CSV table of C-alpha atoms and ligand atoms in Angstrom, one decimal:
chain,number,residue,atom,x,y,z
A,29,MET,CA,82.3,49.6,99.2
A,30,LYS,CA,84.5,52.2,97.0
A,31,TYR,CA,87.0,50.5,94.7
A,32,SER,CA,90.1,51.9,96.0
A,33,ASP,CA,91.9,54.5,93.7
A,34,LYS,CA,95.0,52.7,94.0
A,35,VAL,CA,93.9,50.2,91.9
A,36,ILE,CA,95.2,52.0,88.3
A,37,PRO,CA,95.2,50.5,84.6
A,38,PRO,CA,97.9,49.4,82.9
A,39,THR,CA,98.2,51.9,80.6
A,40,PRO,CA,101.6,53.2,79.0
A,41,GLN,CA,101.8,56.1,82.2
A,42,GLY,CA,100.7,53.3,84.8
A,43,ILE,CA,103.2,51.1,83.7
A,44,THR,CA,105.9,54.0,84.6
A,45,ARG,CA,104.3,54.7,87.9
A,46,ALA,CA,104.5,51.2,89.0
A,47,ALA,CA,108.3,50.9,87.7
A,48,ALA,CA,109.1,54.2,89.4
A,49,ALA,CA,107.2,53.1,92.8
A,50,LEU,CA,109.4,49.8,92.5
A,51,ALA,CA,112.9,52.0,92.2
A,52,ASP,CA,111.2,54.0,94.8
A,53,GLY,CA,111.5,50.5,97.2
A,54,ALA,CA,107.6,50.4,97.5
A,55,LEU,CA,105.5,47.4,97.0
A,56,ILE,CA,102.9,47.3,94.1
A,57,GLY,CA,100.2,44.6,93.7
A,58,LEU,CA,101.5,43.0,90.2
A,59,PRO,CA,98.9,40.9,88.3
A,60,THR,CA,100.6,37.3,86.7
A,61,GLU,CA,98.8,34.9,85.1
A,62,THR,CA,98.7,32.5,87.7
A,63,VAL,CA,97.7,34.8,90.8
A,64,TYR,CA,99.1,38.5,91.8
A,65,GLY,CA,101.8,39.1,93.5
A,66,LEU,CA,103.1,41.4,96.3
A,67,ALA,CA,106.0,43.2,94.3
A,68,ALA,CA,109.0,45.0,95.0
A,69,ASN,CA,113.0,45.4,94.1
A,70,ALA,CA,114.3,42.1,94.4
A,71,ASN,CA,117.8,44.1,95.2
A,72,ASP,CA,116.7,46.1,98.0
A,73,GLY,CA,116.4,44.6,100.8
A,74,GLN,CA,114.4,46.9,102.9
A,75,ALA,CA,111.6,46.8,100.1
A,76,VAL,CA,112.2,43.0,100.4
A,77,ALA,CA,111.9,43.7,104.3
A,78,ARG,CA,108.4,45.3,103.3
A,79,ILE,CA,106.8,41.8,102.0
A,80,PHE,CA,107.1,39.8,105.1
A,81,ASP,CA,105.8,42.8,107.2
A,82,ALA,CA,102.8,43.4,105.1
A,83,LYS,CA,102.0,39.7,104.5
A,84,GLN,CA,102.7,38.7,108.3
A,85,ARG,CA,104.9,35.7,106.9
A,86,PRO,CA,105.8,34.1,110.4
A,87,ARG,CA,108.8,33.4,109.0
A,88,PHE,CA,111.3,34.8,106.4
A,89,ASN,CA,110.0,32.0,103.6
A,90,PRO,CA,112.0,32.9,100.5
A,91,LEU,CA,110.3,34.8,97.6
A,92,ILE,CA,110.2,34.0,93.8
A,93,CYS,CA,112.7,36.6,91.7
A,94,HIS,CA,110.4,37.2,88.4
A,95,VAL,CA,112.5,38.5,85.8
A,96,SER,CA,112.1,39.6,82.1
A,97,ASP,CA,114.0,36.3,80.5
A,98,MET,CA,116.2,33.7,80.5
A,99,ALA,CA,119.3,36.3,79.9
A,100,ARG,CA,118.5,38.0,83.2
A,101,ALA,CA,117.6,34.6,84.8
A,102,LYS,CA,121.1,33.3,84.0
A,103,GLN,CA,122.7,36.2,85.9
A,104,ILE,CA,121.1,35.3,89.0
A,105,GLY,CA,120.9,31.5,88.5
A,106,ILE,CA,122.9,29.1,87.4
A,107,PHE,CA,121.2,26.3,85.1
A,108,SER,CA,122.0,22.9,84.4
A,109,SER,CA,121.3,22.0,80.8
A,110,ALA,CA,118.1,20.3,82.3
A,111,ALA,CA,116.7,23.4,83.9
A,112,ALA,CA,117.8,25.5,80.6
A,113,ALA,CA,115.6,22.8,78.5
A,114,LEU,CA,112.4,23.1,81.3
A,115,ALA,CA,112.9,26.7,80.6
A,116,ALA,CA,113.2,27.1,77.0
A,117,ARG,CA,110.0,25.2,76.8
A,118,PHE,CA,107.7,27.1,80.0
A,119,TRP,CA,109.2,29.8,79.9
A,120,PRO,CA,107.6,32.6,80.2
A,121,GLY,CA,104.9,30.9,81.9
A,122,PRO,CA,103.6,28.9,85.0
A,123,LEU,CA,106.3,27.7,86.0
A,124,THR,CA,109.2,28.2,88.7
A,125,LEU,CA,112.7,26.7,88.7
A,126,VAL,CA,114.7,26.7,91.8
A,127,VAL,CA,118.6,26.4,91.1
A,128,PRO,CA,121.7,27.3,92.5
A,129,ARG,CA,122.1,31.0,92.8
A,130,ARG,CA,125.1,32.8,91.9
A,131,PRO,CA,127.4,34.7,94.5
A,132,ASP,CA,127.0,37.8,92.6
A,133,ALA,CA,123.3,37.6,91.5
A,134,PRO,CA,122.0,41.4,92.0
A,135,VAL,CA,120.0,40.0,94.7
A,136,HIS,CA,119.0,40.9,98.4
A,137,ASP,CA,119.7,37.8,100.6
A,138,LEU,CA,115.9,38.4,102.3
A,139,VAL,CA,114.8,37.1,99.2
A,140,THR,CA,116.4,33.7,99.4
A,141,ALA,CA,116.5,33.8,103.0
A,142,GLY,CA,120.2,32.7,103.4
A,143,LEU,CA,119.7,29.2,101.1
A,144,ASP,CA,122.4,29.0,98.4
A,145,SER,CA,119.2,28.3,95.6
A,146,ILE,CA,117.4,30.3,94.1
A,147,ALA,CA,113.7,30.3,92.8
A,148,LEU,CA,112.9,31.8,89.5
A,149,ARG,CA,110.0,32.5,87.3
A,150,VAL,CA,109.4,34.7,84.0
A,151,PRO,CA,105.8,35.2,84.1
A,152,ALA,CA,103.4,35.4,80.8
A,153,HIS,CA,101.0,38.2,81.9
A,154,PRO,CA,101.8,41.0,79.1
A,155,VAL,CA,101.2,43.7,82.5
A,156,ALA,CA,103.5,41.4,84.4
A,157,ARG,CA,106.4,41.4,81.6
A,158,ALA,CA,105.3,45.4,80.6
A,159,VAL,CA,106.6,46.3,84.5
A,160,LEU,CA,109.4,43.6,84.6
A,161,ALA,CA,110.9,45.4,80.9
A,162,ALA,CA,110.1,49.0,82.4
A,163,PHE,CA,111.6,48.7,85.6
A,164,GLY,CA,114.8,46.2,84.5
A,165,GLY,CA,115.7,44.6,87.2
A,166,ALA,CA,114.3,41.4,89.5
A,167,ILE,CA,110.7,41.6,90.9
A,168,ALA,CA,111.1,39.5,94.1
A,169,ALA,CA,106.9,38.7,94.6
A,170,PRO,CA,104.9,36.5,96.6
A,171,SER,CA,101.6,35.9,96.5
A,172,ALA,CA,99.5,39.3,97.4
A,173,ASN,CA,97.7,37.9,100.5
A,174,ARG,CA,98.3,38.0,104.1
A,175,SER,CA,100.0,34.8,105.5
A,176,GLY,CA,97.6,31.8,105.7
A,177,ARG,CA,94.7,33.3,103.3
A,178,LEU,CA,93.7,32.8,99.9
A,179,SER,CA,95.9,33.7,96.7
A,180,PRO,CA,94.3,36.9,95.5
A,181,THR,CA,93.1,36.5,91.5
A,182,ARG,CA,91.6,39.9,91.1
A,183,PRO,CA,92.8,43.1,92.0
A,184,ALA,CA,89.7,44.0,94.9
A,185,HIS,CA,91.6,40.8,96.6
A,186,VAL,CA,94.9,42.5,96.8
A,187,ILE,CA,93.2,46.0,98.3
A,188,ALA,CA,91.1,43.8,101.1
A,189,ASP,CA,93.9,41.7,102.3
A,190,LEU,CA,97.2,44.2,101.4
A,191,GLY,CA,95.4,47.6,100.2
A,192,GLU,CA,97.3,49.6,102.9
A,193,ALA,CA,100.7,48.5,102.3
A,194,VAL,CA,100.7,48.8,98.4
A,195,ALA,CA,101.6,51.9,96.4
A,196,LEU,CA,99.2,50.7,93.5
A,197,VAL,CA,97.8,47.7,92.1
A,198,LEU,CA,97.7,47.1,88.3
A,199,ASP,CA,94.4,46.5,86.9
A,200,GLY,CA,95.2,43.2,85.0
A,201,GLY,CA,92.2,41.4,85.0
A,202,PRO,CA,91.0,38.1,86.2
A,203,CYS,CA,94.2,35.7,86.5
A,204,LYS,CA,93.6,33.0,84.1
A,205,VAL,CA,95.3,30.3,86.0
A,206,GLY,CA,94.3,31.0,89.0
A,207,LEU,CA,96.8,28.8,91.3
A,208,GLU,CA,100.5,29.4,92.0
A,209,SER,CA,103.0,28.5,89.5
A,210,THR,CA,104.5,25.0,89.8
A,211,ILE,CA,107.6,25.0,91.8
A,212,VAL,CA,110.9,22.4,90.4
A,213,GLU,CA,113.8,21.3,91.5
A,214,MET,CA,116.3,19.4,89.4
A,215,ALA,CA,117.5,16.3,91.3
A,216,ASP,CA,120.4,14.0,90.1
A,217,ASP,CA,117.3,11.2,89.4
A,218,GLY,CA,114.7,13.3,88.0
A,219,ILE,CA,112.6,16.7,88.3
A,220,ARG,CA,111.1,17.4,91.4
A,221,ILE,CA,107.6,19.1,91.7
A,222,LEU,CA,108.0,21.1,95.4
A,223,ARG,CA,104.4,22.9,94.4
A,224,PRO,CA,101.9,21.4,91.8
A,225,GLY,CA,100.4,23.7,89.4
A,226,ALA,CA,99.5,24.4,86.0
A,227,VAL,CA,102.7,22.8,84.5
A,228,THR,CA,101.5,19.3,85.5
A,229,GLU,CA,103.7,16.2,85.8
A,230,ASP,CA,102.7,14.3,82.6
A,231,MET,CA,104.1,18.1,80.9
A,232,LEU,CA,107.2,18.0,82.8
A,233,ALA,CA,107.5,14.6,82.1
A,234,ALA,CA,106.6,15.1,78.2
A,235,ALA,CA,109.2,17.7,78.0
A,236,THR,CA,112.4,15.8,79.3
A,237,GLY,CA,111.6,12.4,79.3
A,238,ARG,CA,113.0,12.3,82.8
A,239,PRO,CA,111.1,10.7,85.7
A,240,ILE,CA,109.1,12.9,88.0
A,241,LEU,CA,109.7,13.0,91.7
A,242,SER,CA,106.3,14.1,93.5
A,243,ASN,CA,107.1,16.2,96.6
A,244,VAL,CA,103.4,16.7,97.0
A,245,ASN,CA,102.6,13.8,99.6
A,246,ASN,CA,105.9,13.7,101.0
A,247,ASP,CA,106.3,14.3,104.9
A,248,GLN,CA,109.2,16.1,104.5
A,249,ILE,CA,108.2,19.7,103.0
A,250,LYS,CA,110.8,20.5,100.6
A,251,ALA,CA,109.2,24.2,99.6
A,252,PRO,CA,109.9,26.2,103.0
A,253,GLY,CA,106.2,28.1,102.7
A,254,GLN,CA,104.4,25.2,102.0
A,255,MET,CA,102.9,24.8,104.8
A,256,ALA,CA,99.8,23.1,105.5
A,257,SER,CA,97.7,26.1,106.5
A,258,HIS,CA,98.5,27.9,103.3
A,259,TYR,CA,95.6,28.9,101.3
A,260,ALA,CA,92.9,29.3,103.8
A,261,PRO,CA,89.4,31.0,104.0
A,262,GLN,CA,87.8,32.3,107.2
A,263,ALA,CA,85.5,29.4,107.3
A,264,PRO,CA,86.2,26.0,107.7
A,265,VAL,CA,86.3,23.6,104.7
A,266,ARG,CA,85.0,20.5,104.0
A,267,LEU,CA,86.4,18.1,100.7
A,268,ASP,CA,84.4,15.6,99.0
A,269,ALA,CA,80.7,16.9,99.6
A,270,GLY,CA,78.0,15.6,97.7
A,271,SER,CA,75.7,18.7,99.3
A,272,ALA,CA,75.9,21.0,101.7
A,273,LYS,CA,74.5,20.6,105.5
A,274,PRO,CA,72.5,23.0,107.3
A,275,GLY,CA,74.8,26.3,107.2
A,276,GLU,CA,76.9,25.5,104.6
A,277,LEU,CA,77.6,26.8,101.4
A,278,LEU,CA,78.7,24.0,98.5
A,279,LEU,CA,81.3,24.8,96.2
A,280,GLY,CA,79.9,22.7,92.9
A,281,PHE,CA,81.7,21.1,90.0
A,282,GLY,CA,80.7,19.2,87.2
A,283,ALA,CA,77.1,17.9,87.9
A,284,VAL,CA,77.5,19.0,91.8
A,285,GLU,CA,75.7,22.1,91.0
A,286,GLY,CA,76.5,24.0,94.5
A,287,ASP,CA,75.7,27.9,95.3
A,288,LEU,CA,78.6,28.5,92.8
A,289,ASN,CA,80.3,26.0,90.6
A,290,LEU,CA,83.5,25.8,89.5
A,291,SER,CA,83.6,24.6,86.5
A,292,PRO,CA,79.8,23.1,85.0
A,293,ALA,CA,81.1,21.5,82.4
A,294,GLY,CA,84.2,19.5,84.4
A,295,ASP,CA,86.7,21.3,83.2
A,296,LEU,CA,90.0,21.5,85.4
A,297,VAL,CA,91.6,24.6,83.9
A,298,GLU,CA,88.3,26.5,84.0
A,299,ALA,CA,88.0,25.4,88.2
A,300,ALA,CA,91.5,26.4,88.7
A,301,ALA,CA,90.9,29.7,87.2
A,302,ASN,CA,87.5,30.0,89.5
A,303,LEU,CA,88.8,28.4,92.5
A,304,PHE,CA,90.6,31.0,95.1
A,305,ALA,CA,87.8,34.1,93.5
A,306,MET,CA,84.8,31.8,94.5
A,307,LEU,CA,86.7,30.5,97.8
A,308,HIS,CA,86.7,34.4,98.4
A,309,GLN,CA,83.1,35.1,97.8
A,310,LEU,CA,81.5,31.9,99.6
A,311,ASP,CA,83.4,32.9,102.6
A,312,GLN,CA,82.3,36.5,102.4
A,313,ARG,CA,78.6,35.2,103.3
A,314,GLN,CA,80.3,33.6,106.2
A,315,PRO,CA,78.7,30.1,106.4
A,316,THR,CA,79.3,27.6,108.9
A,317,ALA,CA,81.8,26.0,106.4
A,318,ILE,CA,82.4,25.9,102.8
A,319,ALA,CA,81.5,22.4,101.3
A,320,VAL,CA,83.6,21.5,98.5
A,321,ALA,CA,82.6,19.2,95.5
A,322,PRO,CA,84.8,16.3,94.8
A,323,ILE,CA,87.4,17.1,91.9
A,324,PRO,CA,89.4,14.6,89.8
A,325,ASN,CA,92.5,14.0,91.1
A,326,ARG,CA,94.7,14.0,87.5
A,327,GLY,CA,96.4,16.7,85.7
A,328,LEU,CA,95.6,20.0,87.0
A,329,GLY,CA,93.2,18.3,89.5
A,330,LYS,CA,96.2,17.5,91.4
A,331,ALA,CA,96.8,21.0,91.6
A,332,ILE,CA,93.4,22.1,92.8
A,333,HIS,CA,93.3,19.5,95.3
A,334,ASP,CA,96.7,20.7,97.1
A,335,ARG,CA,95.4,24.0,97.7
A,336,LEU,CA,91.9,22.4,99.2
A,337,ILE,CA,93.7,20.5,101.3
A,338,ARG,CA,95.9,22.9,103.3
A,339,ALA,CA,92.6,25.3,102.8
A,340,ALA,CA,90.7,22.3,105.1
A,341,ALA,CA,94.2,21.8,106.9
A,342,ALA,CA,93.9,25.3,108.8
A,343,LYS,CA,90.6,24.5,110.6
A,344,ASP,CA,90.7,20.9,112.1
A,345,LEU,CA,87.0,19.7,110.7
A,346,THR,CA,86.1,16.3,111.5
A,347,SER,CA,83.4,14.7,109.3
B,403,TXA,O1,102.7,31.9,91.0
B,403,TXA,C1,103.4,32.3,91.6
B,403,TXA,O2,104.3,31.1,92.2
B,403,TXA,C2,102.6,33.6,92.8
B,403,TXA,C3,103.3,35.1,91.8
B,403,TXA,C4,103.1,36.0,92.3
B,403,TXA,O3,104.5,34.6,91.2
B,403,TXA,N1,103.9,33.6,93.4
B,403,TXA,C5,104.0,33.0,94.9
B,403,TXA,O4,105.1,33.1,95.6
B,403,TXA,O5,103.1,31.8,95.1
B,403,TXA,P1,105.0,32.5,97.5
B,403,TXA,O6,106.3,33.1,98.1
B,403,TXA,O7,103.6,32.4,97.7
B,403,TXA,O8,105.3,30.9,97.1
B,403,TXA,C6,106.8,30.8,96.9
B,403,TXA,C7,107.2,29.5,97.3
B,403,TXA,C8,107.1,29.6,99.0
B,403,TXA,O9,106.4,27.9,99.2
B,403,TXA,C9,108.3,29.6,99.0
B,403,TXA,O10,109.0,28.7,100.2
B,403,TXA,C10,109.1,28.8,97.8
B,403,TXA,O11,108.6,29.1,96.6
B,403,TXA,N2,110.7,28.5,97.4
B,403,TXA,C11,111.2,29.7,97.0
B,403,TXA,N3,112.4,30.1,97.3
B,403,TXA,C12,112.6,29.1,97.2
B,403,TXA,C13,113.8,27.7,97.3
B,403,TXA,N4,115.3,28.7,97.2
B,403,TXA,N5,113.6,26.6,97.5
B,403,TXA,C14,112.7,25.6,97.8
B,403,TXA,N6,111.3,26.7,97.7
B,403,TXA,C15,111.6,27.9,97.5
B,404,MG,MG1,101.4,32.5,98.7
């Protein structure tokens, strides 16, 4: 298969082209340290509408707004001292803060889907930072996959799913984190995790000393995009598998070898970075199911579990 000529290197010219495409109302594939984003000018309603159209989101879920720094973030959201402390500790990085939206925020209403809160993030990836600097404004960017599909951690994943929709994809290499950002909001009684990610419960607790209220196993879904069917490959997914049944392919971890192994050393950081890319790879071989070896449910393992449970829930696999 021909590697699309829409994938361009992040040279100064490439960054300039990307910023110009955003200013023009086009969509681009933007590398971040978590996953690739489908990026648009957050203040351009038509451009933001194109994101929903391209992803075929079943409804208008609010999008994360990416900004270059705290000064920009404060033009868009209202930061309590607790929220500001988290930003100071974890930005730039894989943490998204949901804060009250400023009435005069230079962001189109479609980004927030009519909510009076807004999700903000300062990404750490040097290419994302270069584009934010060159573009100047806020960038709305969900993960660059069709709704319900796996998140992209390589330019080729973006092209395969959304090649028609993007003007270009900046090649930022494989995503280092490989899982979407941790999303939190401030509550009166602590910090609520709306989506687990690389900034773990322990890290949040250590940074703030405040109680962590986990939303992960709640029936009440606080992040509207956190539907059970997210992050699914085409093949059904079977969890906690010690071996593959006939027709299945096994995604290993640690000593459970598998057809591919998330981390032979049993390292959760390595496993997170490999998760989506390896699910993509196994899925392309069209197995009857993808069996996944047990992953420890601690630290970053909680975020991996969250994504795997959603992948498994998409198709009802009883056994
Ligand atoms: O790592 C990431 O966060 C990636 C990269 C591209 O930055 N982006 C990403 O965006 O994962 P997306 O759209 O796939 O997920 C955004 C999540 C959704 O679950 C959405 O419902 C939630 O954030 N969200 C956005 N605004 C919110 C708000 N005001 N309140 C609660 N949840 C919100
Ligand atoms: Mg997503």
